[in-house]
Every structure is written in structure tokens, then in C-alpha cells.
Amino acid sequence: MNFDLCPVLMKEGILEVLLVSAKGIRNTNVIGRSAYYVVIECGGQVERTKTSTGNHKEICWNEKFAFEFPSSEWENLTHLKFKIIAEECLFEGGFVGETIIYLQGIIMEGNDHRFLEVRPTPYNVVLEDDTYKGEIKIGLKFFPNKATYMDRGTHVKEEPESRQSICRTIMNLVRIPWGRFLFFYNRNCEDKQKQV
């Protein structure tokens, strides 16, 4: 990815990650309930979720993380890595699986539109032998400008372009040829009167 093309627009940006849940993942504990946490790696930054207890069929975290990067580090943002770890219970525990989300398209699209949101989506969990077991649900928001993130906070305001498209939609509804609708309505009424 060539970031030299847009150094003015991308001084400092923020990637917000919402880690929702995981389900159907590998159970590493033979006895007892497992407790899981996730290590998130983005560029040179690392975050860790709280430990969530529950069975391996569904684990909930519902945690949000914000990764902030100056433009000099954009080239390091090739991907996000999520490592699911089971806390030790007796003799078992450790690495459960991982998910990698590649960021180049997200960064470029977010830069073009000044904001990008990927609603929580399930991603496969990859095991050590490159097979899949279970899924992890993750949402992303990318703000190419820190000031935009600070202005919007965690809630995104509608852009004027969005309002225009809603207005256009309403205007298109008004432009429906109501004559056809009334013609069919009148015709239907006439048919009912003939039947009576």
C-alpha cells in the first residue's frame, strides 16, 4: 500500500475494534469450565481483553479498543491479529486459535470516505494445523483523522451526503406515478361494484 499519496489527509488515525464474542471454539480443558481471553495485536501495539468464563460454545467479551497511529506507522498496519487463549485449569489451557483481519482495504476505503465502519461480523478461528474451528465476532471503525474521532466520540454523526441520499429517496417516492396507482385502485373498486 502506498501511503505517500495521502500524507496530508492521514496525519494520525484511529482504528477502533469491538470484540463481541466467540462461539464453537476448541475446548482445551478436559475438566471444569474454561476461561478465555484474547490478545489483540495491531502494528506494534498489543491489547488484552478481560477473562470471560463460560463454555466454549459461546463466550462474550463486548470490549472496545482504540489503536492510534501516526502516519509514519501506517505501513506497519497490514493486519489485526486476535489470539484466543484459555487460562490454565489444572493441566490444560493455552492457545486455542487465532484470527487475522487484513487492513489495507479498510484503511484505503476509510481514508477515501473519511470514516469506515464494519459492523460486527463473524470470522473463522484458525487452529495450529491451519484448520478452522469456531468463529469470533468483531466490529471495526476506522477514523483516518484523530480530530474526527474526537468530534464524533464513539457515536458517528451522519454526514451531509447521507442526509442528501435520504432526501433523494423520499423525493423518489414522491415522484412515483400516482396516476397508475389510482388507476388500479379505481379499476379494482369498479370490479367490486360490478360483483355486488
mmCIF file with all atom_site columns, C-alpha atoms in Angstrom:
data_model
loop_
_atom_site.group_PDB
_atom_site.id
_atom_site.type_symbol
_atom_site.label_atom_id
_atom_site.label_alt_id
_atom_site.label_comp_id
_atom_site.label_asym_id
_atom_site.label_entity_id
_atom_site.label_seq_id
_atom_site.pdbx_PDB_ins_code
_atom_site.Cartn_x
_atom_site.Cartn_y
_atom_site.Cartn_z
_atom_site.occupancy
_atom_site.B_iso_or_equiv
_atom_site.pdbx_formal_charge
_atom_site.auth_seq_id
_atom_site.auth_comp_id
_atom_site.auth_asym_id
_atom_site.auth_atom_id
_atom_site.pdbx_PDB_model_num
ATOM 1   C CA . MET A 1 1   ? 0.000   0.000   0.000   1.00 0.00 ? 1   MET A CA 1
ATOM 2   C CA . ASN A 1 2   ? 1.368   3.387   -0.916  1.00 0.00 ? 2   ASN A CA 1
ATOM 3   C CA . PHE A 1 3   ? 0.757   5.922   1.854   1.00 0.00 ? 3   PHE A CA 1
ATOM 4   C CA . ASP A 1 4   ? 2.919   8.599   0.228   1.00 0.00 ? 4   ASP A CA 1
ATOM 5   C CA . LEU A 1 5   ? -0.084  9.649   -1.861  1.00 0.00 ? 5   LEU A CA 1
ATOM 6   C CA . CYS A 1 6   ? -2.073  10.964  1.085   1.00 0.00 ? 6   CYS A CA 1
ATOM 7   C CA . PRO A 1 7   ? 0.268   12.258  3.815   1.00 0.00 ? 7   PRO A CA 1
ATOM 8   C CA . VAL A 1 8   ? -1.817  15.397  4.379   1.00 0.00 ? 8   VAL A CA 1
ATOM 9   C CA . LEU A 1 9   ? -5.078  13.538  4.956   1.00 0.00 ? 9   LEU A CA 1
ATOM 10  C CA . MET A 1 10  ? -3.627  10.877  7.235   1.00 0.00 ? 10  MET A CA 1
ATOM 11  C CA . LYS A 1 11  ? -1.616  12.658  9.926   1.00 0.00 ? 11  LYS A CA 1
ATOM 12  C CA . GLU A 1 12  ? -2.897  10.471  12.723  1.00 0.00 ? 12  GLU A CA 1
ATOM 13  C CA . GLY A 1 13  ? -5.752  7.989   12.682  1.00 0.00 ? 13  GLY A CA 1
ATOM 14  C CA . ILE A 1 14  ? -7.585  5.626   14.972  1.00 0.00 ? 14  ILE A CA 1
ATOM 15  C CA . LEU A 1 15  ? -8.735  2.067   14.452  1.00 0.00 ? 15  LEU A CA 1
ATOM 16  C CA . GLU A 1 16  ? -11.476 1.143   16.902  1.00 0.00 ? 16  GLU A CA 1
ATOM 17  C CA . VAL A 1 17  ? -12.021 -2.582  17.497  1.00 0.00 ? 17  VAL A CA 1
ATOM 18  C CA . LEU A 1 18  ? -15.137 -4.055  19.081  1.00 0.00 ? 18  LEU A CA 1
ATOM 19  C CA . LEU A 1 19  ? -14.581 -7.638  20.214  1.00 0.00 ? 19  LEU A CA 1
ATOM 20  C CA . VAL A 1 20  ? -18.046 -9.067  20.778  1.00 0.00 ? 20  VAL A CA 1
ATOM 21  C CA . SER A 1 21  ? -17.937 -12.829 21.287  1.00 0.00 ? 21  SER A CA 1
ATOM 22  C CA . ALA A 1 22  ? -16.725 -16.233 20.132  1.00 0.00 ? 22  ALA A CA 1
ATOM 23  C CA . LYS A 1 23  ? -18.594 -19.468 19.687  1.00 0.00 ? 23  LYS A CA 1
ATOM 24  C CA . GLY A 1 24  ? -17.872 -23.071 18.803  1.00 0.00 ? 24  GLY A CA 1
ATOM 25  C CA . ILE A 1 25  ? -14.149 -22.742 19.587  1.00 0.00 ? 25  ILE A CA 1
ATOM 26  C CA . ARG A 1 26  ? -11.886 -25.577 20.694  1.00 0.00 ? 26  ARG A CA 1
ATOM 27  C CA . ASN A 1 27  ? -12.151 -26.565 24.340  1.00 0.00 ? 27  ASN A CA 1
ATOM 28  C CA . THR A 1 28  ? -8.663  -27.099 25.763  1.00 0.00 ? 28  THR A CA 1
ATOM 29  C CA . ASN A 1 29  ? -9.753  -28.021 29.295  1.00 0.00 ? 29  ASN A CA 1
ATOM 30  C CA . VAL A 1 30  ? -10.704 -31.619 29.968  1.00 0.00 ? 30  VAL A CA 1
ATOM 31  C CA . ILE A 1 31  ? -12.144 -30.900 33.410  1.00 0.00 ? 31  ILE A CA 1
ATOM 32  C CA . GLY A 1 32  ? -14.091 -27.814 34.536  1.00 0.00 ? 32  GLY A CA 1
ATOM 33  C CA . ARG A 1 33  ? -15.182 -24.654 32.775  1.00 0.00 ? 33  ARG A CA 1
ATOM 34  C CA . SER A 1 34  ? -12.796 -22.789 30.571  1.00 0.00 ? 34  SER A CA 1
ATOM 35  C CA . ALA A 1 35  ? -11.949 -19.111 30.934  1.00 0.00 ? 35  ALA A CA 1
ATOM 36  C CA . TYR A 1 36  ? -10.837 -17.303 27.788  1.00 0.00 ? 36  TYR A CA 1
ATOM 37  C CA . TYR A 1 37  ? -9.169  -14.025 26.927  1.00 0.00 ? 37  TYR A CA 1
ATOM 38  C CA . VAL A 1 38  ? -7.979  -12.532 23.644  1.00 0.00 ? 38  VAL A CA 1
ATOM 39  C CA . VAL A 1 39  ? -4.671  -10.863 22.820  1.00 0.00 ? 39  VAL A CA 1
ATOM 40  C CA . ILE A 1 40  ? -5.090  -8.284  20.035  1.00 0.00 ? 40  ILE A CA 1
ATOM 41  C CA . GLU A 1 41  ? -2.037  -7.227  18.023  1.00 0.00 ? 41  GLU A CA 1
ATOM 42  C CA . CYS A 1 42  ? -2.133  -4.206  15.717  1.00 0.00 ? 42  CYS A CA 1
ATOM 43  C CA . GLY A 1 43  ? 1.175   -2.981  14.315  1.00 0.00 ? 43  GLY A CA 1
ATOM 44  C CA . GLY A 1 44  ? 3.458   -2.777  17.339  1.00 0.00 ? 44  GLY A CA 1
ATOM 45  C CA . GLN A 1 45  ? 0.601   -2.346  19.839  1.00 0.00 ? 45  GLN A CA 1
ATOM 46  C CA . VAL A 1 46  ? -0.847  -5.166  21.945  1.00 0.00 ? 46  VAL A CA 1
ATOM 47  C CA . GLU A 1 47  ? -4.062  -5.185  23.991  1.00 0.00 ? 47  GLU A CA 1
ATOM 48  C CA . ARG A 1 48  ? -5.636  -7.891  26.146  1.00 0.00 ? 48  ARG A CA 1
ATOM 49  C CA . THR A 1 49  ? -9.309  -8.446  26.912  1.00 0.00 ? 49  THR A CA 1
ATOM 50  C CA . LYS A 1 50  ? -10.751 -9.320  30.271  1.00 0.00 ? 50  LYS A CA 1
ATOM 51  C CA . THR A 1 51  ? -11.075 -13.017 31.038  1.00 0.00 ? 51  THR A CA 1
ATOM 52  C CA . SER A 1 52  ? -14.518 -14.326 30.214  1.00 0.00 ? 52  SER A CA 1
ATOM 53  C CA . THR A 1 53  ? -15.802 -17.515 31.738  1.00 0.00 ? 53  THR A CA 1
ATOM 54  C CA . GLY A 1 54  ? -18.347 -19.696 30.057  1.00 0.00 ? 54  GLY A CA 1
ATOM 55  C CA . ASN A 1 55  ? -18.480 -22.780 27.983  1.00 0.00 ? 55  ASN A CA 1
ATOM 56  C CA . HIS A 1 56  ? -16.650 -22.957 24.674  1.00 0.00 ? 56  HIS A CA 1
ATOM 57  C CA . LYS A 1 57  ? -19.955 -22.873 22.798  1.00 0.00 ? 57  LYS A CA 1
ATOM 58  C CA . GLU A 1 58  ? -20.310 -19.118 23.388  1.00 0.00 ? 58  GLU A CA 1
ATOM 59  C CA . ILE A 1 59  ? -18.028 -16.658 25.174  1.00 0.00 ? 59  ILE A CA 1
ATOM 60  C CA . CYS A 1 60  ? -18.842 -12.930 25.431  1.00 0.00 ? 60  CYS A CA 1
ATOM 61  C CA . TRP A 1 61  ? -16.374 -10.083 25.908  1.00 0.00 ? 61  TRP A CA 1
ATOM 62  C CA . ASN A 1 62  ? -18.108 -6.981  24.497  1.00 0.00 ? 62  ASN A CA 1
ATOM 63  C CA . GLU A 1 63  ? -14.955 -4.879  24.811  1.00 0.00 ? 63  GLU A CA 1
ATOM 64  C CA . LYS A 1 64  ? -13.820 -1.923  22.732  1.00 0.00 ? 64  LYS A CA 1
ATOM 65  C CA . PHE A 1 65  ? -10.192 -0.975  21.989  1.00 0.00 ? 65  PHE A CA 1
ATOM 66  C CA . ALA A 1 66  ? -8.757  2.031   20.141  1.00 0.00 ? 66  ALA A CA 1
ATOM 67  C CA . PHE A 1 67  ? -5.415  1.783   18.319  1.00 0.00 ? 67  PHE A CA 1
ATOM 68  C CA . GLU A 1 68  ? -3.901  5.160   17.500  1.00 0.00 ? 68  GLU A CA 1
ATOM 69  C CA . PHE A 1 69  ? -1.169  5.546   14.876  1.00 0.00 ? 69  PHE A CA 1
ATOM 70  C CA . PRO A 1 70  ? 0.771   8.462   13.406  1.00 0.00 ? 70  PRO A CA 1
ATOM 71  C CA . SER A 1 71  ? 1.179   8.481   9.630   1.00 0.00 ? 71  SER A CA 1
ATOM 72  C CA . SER A 1 72  ? 4.769   7.198   9.941   1.00 0.00 ? 72  SER A CA 1
ATOM 73  C CA . GLU A 1 73  ? 3.431   3.852   11.183  1.00 0.00 ? 73  GLU A CA 1
ATOM 74  C CA . TRP A 1 74  ? 0.670   3.214   8.609   1.00 0.00 ? 74  TRP A CA 1
ATOM 75  C CA . GLU A 1 75  ? 2.870   0.768   6.699   1.00 0.00 ? 75  GLU A CA 1
ATOM 76  C CA . ASN A 1 76  ? 3.007   -1.437  9.813   1.00 0.00 ? 76  ASN A CA 1
ATOM 77  C CA . LEU A 1 77  ? -0.773  -1.758  9.830   1.00 0.00 ? 77  LEU A CA 1
ATOM 78  C CA . THR A 1 78  ? -1.052  -4.690  7.474   1.00 0.00 ? 78  THR A CA 1
ATOM 79  C CA . HIS A 1 79  ? -3.315  -6.732  9.739   1.00 0.00 ? 79  HIS A CA 1
ATOM 80  C CA . LEU A 1 80  ? -5.010  -7.226  13.093  1.00 0.00 ? 80  LEU A CA 1
ATOM 81  C CA . LYS A 1 81  ? -4.329  -10.493 14.901  1.00 0.00 ? 81  LYS A CA 1
ATOM 82  C CA . PHE A 1 82  ? -6.654  -11.956 17.535  1.00 0.00 ? 82  PHE A CA 1
ATOM 83  C CA . LYS A 1 83  ? -5.204  -14.828 19.607  1.00 0.00 ? 83  LYS A CA 1
ATOM 84  C CA . ILE A 1 84  ? -7.714  -16.671 21.770  1.00 0.00 ? 84  ILE A CA 1
ATOM 85  C CA . ILE A 1 85  ? -6.088  -18.055 24.921  1.00 0.00 ? 85  ILE A CA 1
ATOM 86  C CA . ALA A 1 86  ? -7.631  -20.384 27.503  1.00 0.00 ? 86  ALA A CA 1
ATOM 87  C CA . GLU A 1 87  ? -6.477  -19.811 31.052  1.00 0.00 ? 87  GLU A CA 1
ATOM 88  C CA . GLU A 1 88  ? -4.984  -22.873 32.654  1.00 0.00 ? 88  GLU A CA 1
ATOM 89  C CA . CYS A 1 89  ? -7.351  -25.084 34.577  1.00 0.00 ? 89  CYS A CA 1
ATOM 90  C CA . LEU A 1 90  ? -5.449  -27.952 36.212  1.00 0.00 ? 90  LEU A CA 1
ATOM 91  C CA . PHE A 1 91  ? -3.101  -29.203 33.481  1.00 0.00 ? 91  PHE A CA 1
ATOM 92  C CA . GLU A 1 92  ? -4.573  -27.824 30.278  1.00 0.00 ? 92  GLU A CA 1
ATOM 93  C CA . GLY A 1 93  ? -5.058  -24.367 28.760  1.00 0.00 ? 93  GLY A CA 1
ATOM 94  C CA . GLY A 1 94  ? -3.070  -22.198 26.384  1.00 0.00 ? 94  GLY A CA 1
ATOM 95  C CA . PHE A 1 95  ? -3.515  -21.290 22.733  1.00 0.00 ? 95  PHE A CA 1
ATOM 96  C CA . VAL A 1 96  ? -6.994  -22.020 21.328  1.00 0.00 ? 96  VAL A CA 1
ATOM 97  C CA . GLY A 1 97  ? -6.852  -20.379 17.887  1.00 0.00 ? 97  GLY A CA 1
ATOM 98  C CA . GLU A 1 98  ? -6.403  -17.099 16.059  1.00 0.00 ? 98  GLU A CA 1
ATOM 99  C CA . THR A 1 99  ? -7.995  -14.825 13.506  1.00 0.00 ? 99  THR A CA 1
ATOM 100 C CA . ILE A 1 100 ? -6.245  -12.352 11.204  1.00 0.00 ? 100 ILE A CA 1
ATOM 101 C CA . ILE A 1 101 ? -8.044  -9.429  9.568   1.00 0.00 ? 101 ILE A CA 1
ATOM 102 C CA . TYR A 1 102 ? -6.152  -7.650  6.796   1.00 0.00 ? 102 TYR A CA 1
ATOM 103 C CA . LEU A 1 103 ? -6.438  -3.863  6.989   1.00 0.00 ? 103 LEU A CA 1
ATOM 104 C CA . GLN A 1 104 ? -5.230  -2.455  3.669   1.00 0.00 ? 104 GLN A CA 1
ATOM 105 C CA . GLY A 1 105 ? -8.705  -2.251  2.121   1.00 0.00 ? 105 GLY A CA 1
ATOM 106 C CA . ILE A 1 106 ? -10.240 -0.896  5.321   1.00 0.00 ? 106 ILE A CA 1
ATOM 107 C CA . ILE A 1 107 ? -7.615  1.847   5.617   1.00 0.00 ? 107 ILE A CA 1
ATOM 108 C CA . MET A 1 108 ? -7.882  2.887   1.965   1.00 0.00 ? 108 MET A CA 1
ATOM 109 C CA . GLU A 1 109 ? -11.699 2.874   1.938   1.00 0.00 ? 109 GLU A CA 1
ATOM 110 C CA . GLY A 1 110 ? -11.861 4.711   5.269   1.00 0.00 ? 110 GLY A CA 1
ATOM 111 C CA . ASN A 1 111 ? -9.438  7.340   4.027   1.00 0.00 ? 111 ASN A CA 1
ATOM 112 C CA . ASP A 1 112 ? -11.491 7.882   0.862   1.00 0.00 ? 112 ASP A CA 1
ATOM 113 C CA . HIS A 1 113 ? -14.758 8.300   2.801   1.00 0.00 ? 113 HIS A CA 1
ATOM 114 C CA . ARG A 1 114 ? -13.293 9.941   5.950   1.00 0.00 ? 114 ARG A CA 1
ATOM 115 C CA . PHE A 1 115 ? -14.755 7.086   8.022   1.00 0.00 ? 115 PHE A CA 1
ATOM 116 C CA . LEU A 1 116 ? -15.428 3.375   7.679   1.00 0.00 ? 116 LEU A CA 1
ATOM 117 C CA . GLU A 1 117 ? -17.471 1.029   9.840   1.00 0.00 ? 117 GLU A CA 1
ATOM 118 C CA . VAL A 1 118 ? -17.533 -2.755  9.585   1.00 0.00 ? 118 VAL A CA 1
ATOM 119 C CA . ARG A 1 119 ? -20.429 -3.953  11.715  1.00 0.00 ? 119 ARG A CA 1
ATOM 120 C CA . PRO A 1 120 ? -19.735 -6.958  13.979  1.00 0.00 ? 120 PRO A CA 1
ATOM 121 C CA . THR A 1 121 ? -19.072 -9.882  11.682  1.00 0.00 ? 121 THR A CA 1
ATOM 122 C CA . PRO A 1 122 ? -18.093 -13.496 12.426  1.00 0.00 ? 122 PRO A CA 1
ATOM 123 C CA . TYR A 1 123 ? -14.586 -14.564 11.347  1.00 0.00 ? 123 TYR A CA 1
ATOM 124 C CA . ASN A 1 124 ? -13.191 -18.106 11.342  1.00 0.00 ? 124 ASN A CA 1
ATOM 125 C CA . VAL A 1 125 ? -10.858 -19.156 14.157  1.00 0.00 ? 125 VAL A CA 1
ATOM 126 C CA . VAL A 1 126 ? -7.771  -20.875 12.712  1.00 0.00 ? 126 VAL A CA 1
ATOM 127 C CA . LEU A 1 127 ? -6.119  -23.665 14.692  1.00 0.00 ? 127 LEU A CA 1
ATOM 128 C CA . GLU A 1 128 ? -2.395  -24.513 14.805  1.00 0.00 ? 128 GLU A CA 1
ATOM 129 C CA . ASP A 1 129 ? -2.802  -27.074 11.980  1.00 0.00 ? 129 ASP A CA 1
ATOM 130 C CA . ASP A 1 130 ? -4.467  -24.440 9.705   1.00 0.00 ? 130 ASP A CA 1
ATOM 131 C CA . THR A 1 131 ? -7.930  -25.956 10.088  1.00 0.00 ? 131 THR A CA 1
ATOM 132 C CA . TYR A 1 132 ? -10.926 -23.968 11.325  1.00 0.00 ? 132 TYR A CA 1
ATOM 133 C CA . LYS A 1 133 ? -12.979 -24.452 14.481  1.00 0.00 ? 133 LYS A CA 1
ATOM 134 C CA . GLY A 1 134 ? -15.455 -21.860 15.668  1.00 0.00 ? 134 GLY A CA 1
ATOM 135 C CA . GLU A 1 135 ? -15.785 -18.179 14.969  1.00 0.00 ? 135 GLU A CA 1
ATOM 136 C CA . ILE A 1 136 ? -15.095 -14.852 16.627  1.00 0.00 ? 136 ILE A CA 1
ATOM 137 C CA . LYS A 1 137 ? -17.335 -11.812 16.135  1.00 0.00 ? 137 LYS A CA 1
ATOM 138 C CA . ILE A 1 138 ? -15.527 -8.498  15.563  1.00 0.00 ? 138 ILE A CA 1
ATOM 139 C CA . GLY A 1 139 ? -16.589 -4.988  14.538  1.00 0.00 ? 139 GLY A CA 1
ATOM 140 C CA . LEU A 1 140 ? -14.263 -2.241  13.265  1.00 0.00 ? 140 LEU A CA 1
ATOM 141 C CA . LYS A 1 141 ? -14.375 1.543   12.868  1.00 0.00 ? 141 LYS A CA 1
ATOM 142 C CA . PHE A 1 142 ? -11.600 3.410   11.104  1.00 0.00 ? 142 PHE A CA 1
ATOM 143 C CA . PHE A 1 143 ? -11.086 7.161   11.505  1.00 0.00 ? 143 PHE A CA 1
ATOM 144 C CA . PRO A 1 144 ? -8.262  8.456   9.259   1.00 0.00 ? 144 PRO A CA 1
ATOM 145 C CA . ASN A 1 145 ? -8.176  11.674  11.282  1.00 0.00 ? 145 ASN A CA 1
ATOM 146 C CA . LYS A 1 146 ? -7.894  11.782  15.081  1.00 0.00 ? 146 LYS A CA 1
ATOM 147 C CA . ALA A 1 147 ? -9.844  15.052  15.217  1.00 0.00 ? 147 ALA A CA 1
ATOM 148 C CA . THR A 1 148 ? -12.811 13.365  13.508  1.00 0.00 ? 148 THR A CA 1
ATOM 149 C CA . TYR A 1 149 ? -12.694 10.588  16.085  1.00 0.00 ? 149 TYR A CA 1
ATOM 150 C CA . MET A 1 150 ? -12.610 13.079  18.945  1.00 0.00 ? 150 MET A CA 1
ATOM 151 C CA . ASP A 1 151 ? -15.504 15.085  17.440  1.00 0.00 ? 151 ASP A CA 1
ATOM 152 C CA . ARG A 1 152 ? -17.625 12.018  16.872  1.00 0.00 ? 152 ARG A CA 1
ATOM 153 C CA . GLY A 1 153 ? -16.674 10.148  20.012  1.00 0.00 ? 153 GLY A CA 1
ATOM 154 C CA . THR A 1 154 ? -17.925 6.602   19.855  1.00 0.00 ? 154 THR A CA 1
ATOM 155 C CA . HIS A 1 155 ? -21.135 7.613   18.080  1.00 0.00 ? 155 HIS A CA 1
ATOM 156 C CA . VAL A 1 156 ? -20.922 8.529   14.435  1.00 0.00 ? 156 VAL A CA 1
ATOM 157 C CA . LYS A 1 157 ? -22.883 11.522  13.224  1.00 0.00 ? 157 LYS A CA 1
ATOM 158 C CA . GLU A 1 158 ? -24.496 11.349  9.833   1.00 0.00 ? 158 GLU A CA 1
ATOM 159 C CA . GLU A 1 159 ? -22.597 13.018  7.060   1.00 0.00 ? 159 GLU A CA 1
ATOM 160 C CA . PRO A 1 160 ? -24.424 15.600  4.934   1.00 0.00 ? 160 PRO A CA 1
ATOM 161 C CA . GLU A 1 161 ? -24.096 13.207  1.992   1.00 0.00 ? 161 GLU A CA 1
ATOM 162 C CA . SER A 1 162 ? -26.167 10.629  3.917   1.00 0.00 ? 162 SER A CA 1
ATOM 163 C CA . ARG A 1 163 ? -28.889 13.202  4.530   1.00 0.00 ? 163 ARG A CA 1
ATOM 164 C CA . GLN A 1 164 ? -28.942 14.047  0.853   1.00 0.00 ? 164 GLN A CA 1
ATOM 165 C CA . SER A 1 165 ? -29.363 10.403  -0.097  1.00 0.00 ? 165 SER A CA 1
ATOM 166 C CA . ILE A 1 166 ? -32.264 10.062  2.369   1.00 0.00 ? 166 ILE A CA 1
ATOM 167 C CA . CYS A 1 167 ? -33.828 13.198  0.899   1.00 0.00 ? 167 CYS A CA 1
ATOM 168 C CA . ARG A 1 168 ? -33.342 11.794  -2.579  1.00 0.00 ? 168 ARG A CA 1
ATOM 169 C CA . THR A 1 169 ? -35.046 8.577   -1.521  1.00 0.00 ? 169 THR A CA 1
ATOM 170 C CA . ILE A 1 170 ? -38.050 10.492  -0.197  1.00 0.00 ? 170 ILE A CA 1
ATOM 171 C CA . MET A 1 171 ? -38.171 12.597  -3.348  1.00 0.00 ? 171 MET A CA 1
ATOM 172 C CA . ASN A 1 172 ? -38.084 9.450   -5.474  1.00 0.00 ? 172 ASN A CA 1
ATOM 173 C CA . LEU A 1 173 ? -41.076 8.114   -3.545  1.00 0.00 ? 173 LEU A CA 1
ATOM 174 C CA . VAL A 1 174 ? -42.948 11.343  -4.250  1.00 0.00 ? 174 VAL A CA 1
ATOM 175 C CA . ARG A 1 175 ? -42.175 11.000  -7.971  1.00 0.00 ? 175 ARG A CA 1
ATOM 176 C CA . ILE A 1 176 ? -43.902 7.615   -8.211  1.00 0.00 ? 176 ILE A CA 1
ATOM 177 C CA . PRO A 1 177 ? -46.518 7.858   -10.919 1.00 0.00 ? 177 PRO A CA 1
ATOM 178 C CA . TRP A 1 178 ? -49.518 8.037   -8.606  1.00 0.00 ? 178 TRP A CA 1
ATOM 179 C CA . GLY A 1 179 ? -51.809 8.034   -11.636 1.00 0.00 ? 179 GLY A CA 1
ATOM 180 C CA . ARG A 1 180 ? -51.046 4.345   -12.197 1.00 0.00 ? 180 ARG A CA 1
ATOM 181 C CA . PHE A 1 181 ? -51.756 3.578   -8.553  1.00 0.00 ? 181 PHE A CA 1
ATOM 182 C CA . LEU A 1 182 ? -55.058 5.455   -8.659  1.00 0.00 ? 182 LEU A CA 1
ATOM 183 C CA . PHE A 1 183 ? -55.957 3.791   -11.981 1.00 0.00 ? 183 PHE A CA 1
ATOM 184 C CA . PHE A 1 184 ? -55.546 0.320   -10.480 1.00 0.00 ? 184 PHE A CA 1
ATOM 185 C CA . TYR A 1 185 ? -57.390 1.390   -7.315  1.00 0.00 ? 185 TYR A CA 1
ATOM 186 C CA . ASN A 1 186 ? -60.343 2.803   -9.319  1.00 0.00 ? 186 ASN A CA 1
ATOM 187 C CA . ARG A 1 187 ? -60.409 -0.254  -11.552 1.00 0.00 ? 187 ARG A CA 1
ATOM 188 C CA . ASN A 1 188 ? -60.460 -2.560  -8.523  1.00 0.00 ? 188 ASN A CA 1
ATOM 189 C CA . CYS A 1 189 ? -63.340 -0.556  -6.989  1.00 0.00 ? 189 CYS A CA 1
ATOM 190 C CA . GLU A 1 190 ? -65.311 -0.760  -10.271 1.00 0.00 ? 190 GLU A CA 1
ATOM 191 C CA . ASP A 1 191 ? -64.807 -4.548  -10.386 1.00 0.00 ? 191 ASP A CA 1
ATOM 192 C CA . LYS A 1 192 ? -66.122 -4.900  -6.822  1.00 0.00 ? 192 LYS A CA 1
ATOM 193 C CA . GLN A 1 193 ? -69.199 -2.758  -7.642  1.00 0.00 ? 193 GLN A CA 1
ATOM 194 C CA . LYS A 1 194 ? -69.983 -4.944  -10.659 1.00 0.00 ? 194 LYS A CA 1
ATOM 195 C CA . GLN A 1 195 ? -69.858 -8.047  -8.443  1.00 0.00 ? 195 GLN A CA 1
ATOM 196 C CA . VAL A 1 196 ? -72.397 -6.582  -5.994  1.00 0.00 ? 196 VAL A CA 1
#
